[in-house]
Amino acid sequence: MANTSVTLTSLDFDTLKQNFKTFLASQSVFKDYNFDGSNINVLLDVMAYNSYLNSFYLNMVASEMFLDSAQKYDSMVSHAKELNYIPSSNRSSTADISFSLETSGLSGSLTIPKETKFVGTNSNGSFTFTTDQTTSWSSSNSTYTIANLQIYEGIYFQDTYLIDYNQEAQKFIISNPDIDTSSLTVTVVEDNGQTNTNFTQKTTLFGLKSDSEIFFLQAAQNNKYEIVFGDNLFGRYPKNNALVIANYRLSKGSNADGVSSFTLADNLDLVNNGSINPPLNINVNTNSVGGALQENIESIRYHAPRYFATQQRAVATDDFSSLILSEFGGVINDVNIYGGETLTIPQYGRVVVNVQPKSGTIVPEYIKSEISNYLLNYVSLPTRIIIGDPEYFYCKVSANVQYDSTKTTLFSQDIKTKVIQSITEFSNTTLQAFNYDLRYSKLVSMIDSADASITSNDTNIKMIKRLAPLLNYSTSYSFTYDNPAQVENIGEAGYEKGPKFYDEPVITSSSFTYIDKNGTQYPLSYIRDDNYGSLVVYTLINNTFTVLNNNLGTIDYSNGKIVINNLLTSFYNDYISLYMTLQNKDIIVNKNKILIIDPADIDVTIIQTVM
């Protein structure tokens, strides 16, 4: 029965109860009835509570029906499945090691089998690493050199299933959600053990026949994954009573990153029918890196529709990005794609793929190789792919912050700490990825909002390039800040070129020990420009400004292009910071450049005022 007294604009408990009262009061049967009486009041509470639960439940159900609003992982997985998107699983951290083995009684090659165990430790605890394939090594004597062996965090596990045609819609669920799906192999044993077939994972129906021995992988409920076989039209379904063996590695994700030393945990004697001494020292060529945890809800929400838009081909830049992030999302944080024709020296017909790792700054070479090989399956033309690294630039932030001491009980040091934390948060949330520019207005607003007592701030920013030249070897550089330098009075008439520098420099550096052409070393040397486009090296001798090299390189003030020739140094502290004063307050980045504000480059001065 419709009644205009029932209001449906609000569904909270109190409003619902009041609506029920209003409705009943409008009926002649309940005219002048006391609705706060004990009996009917309880009934109204039950009705309101039930209506509230129903409205809440229906709202949640409706939310889970859409990719944009789903909050449960299982719901998100279901929507992703419709887009043929597989959420990335845990990824094993990987290390590259080399070592030598002394043997006796061994003839022929030495075998290191798949699943050979190594143990390493970091601040998170002890981790077991294993080999992912069997390798053989040869030697002309009793010493075998094992070079560049890749080991993966995690131990191997095995699930077995029996094909039963009597079960409708039989499912093959991987039992452990900690699987690294990249390690999954599926073997089908048929004809009472007489036939063993390795099935290959596929992601599309393209090129499949009725006898193709393949399987698909899809996400399942409870953070697990499911193996799906063909239907005898696109891919062969195993025979009845066949045994399916799924072998895979269990991973603890990024917790195992950063392991820098390993010991061999397995005895290789029995495998090789000889005596093998454990290695005295294992050289770690690359510390463990690349571990990742299972993809979360927000990542799936973002990547699934973009992956679907690629339609299994790489043509547009978004196609390359989506394919890489869907396959390597556990290792890769960000990707930037552009054509080779935009390079300084154009390379037509090429695609440049710059990848930023989730941990560290540079992606290991083996991952770059995997990305390149993976993309070859999706390019529509014989495009040549260039895998590149990010070029990192840093920002020197100098902020004079005023605060009203009457509006806070904090000390100035506490205010300073909060400002530094605010600037660091700004870097973490708005920078540190491709095509993320630094917007000055947003930074100063972030500083002002660090504490309610802050009244204003005067902030200056310089762009930093960090150099790490080889010690005692001449090193040359060529790079571009891609932002114009501050050029007031540069080269203006009346200013001398040479050892007298009247203007403030555009380029300055941190200190280092410079070696001149005669081999003389000068501690506390610096680089700056001479206001005319040349870079010089200088030092202070007896508090006198002394030029050591007046032709170290050049700077193009219009775009910040730096050329440094034959820089020779014997000492610097981690790196040499090269600071450039900018013409504009905003810093724009493109192509392979990434901006970072390192806490070490933040300088905050707190000024107390009383309003």
PDB file of C-alpha atoms in Angstrom, residues 7 19 57 90 163 180 196-197 232 260 318 321 325 388 396 460:
ATOM      1  CA  THR A   7      10.220   8.838   3.338  1.00  0.00           C
ATOM      2  CA  ASN A  19       9.087   7.052   9.291  1.00  0.00           C
ATOM      3  CA  TYR A  57      22.991  -5.675   2.533  1.00  0.00           C
ATOM      4  CA  ASN A  90      53.526 -13.590  -5.194  1.00  0.00           C
ATOM      5  CA  ILE A 163      40.665 -36.551 -13.941  1.00  0.00           C
ATOM      6  CA  ASP A 180      54.574 -17.879  -7.687  1.00  0.00           C
ATOM      7  CA  ASN A 196      53.840 -38.169 -19.548  1.00  0.00           C
ATOM      8  CA  THR A 197      52.983 -34.881 -21.267  1.00  0.00           C
ATOM      9  CA  ASN A 232      38.688 -30.560 -27.108  1.00  0.00           C
ATOM     10  CA  SER A 260      73.650 -10.510   0.027  1.00  0.00           C
ATOM     11  CA  ASP A 318      49.176   1.950 -23.539  1.00  0.00           C
ATOM     12  CA  SER A 321      52.359  -0.623 -20.599  1.00  0.00           C
ATOM     13  CA  LEU A 325      52.412  -4.425 -15.884  1.00  0.00           C
ATOM     14  CA  GLY A 388      65.917   1.268 -20.928  1.00  0.00           C
ATOM     15  CA  LYS A 396      67.232  20.269  -3.295  1.00  0.00           C
ATOM     16  CA  ASN A 460      63.488  27.398  -3.143  1.00  0.00           C
TER      17      ASN A 460
END
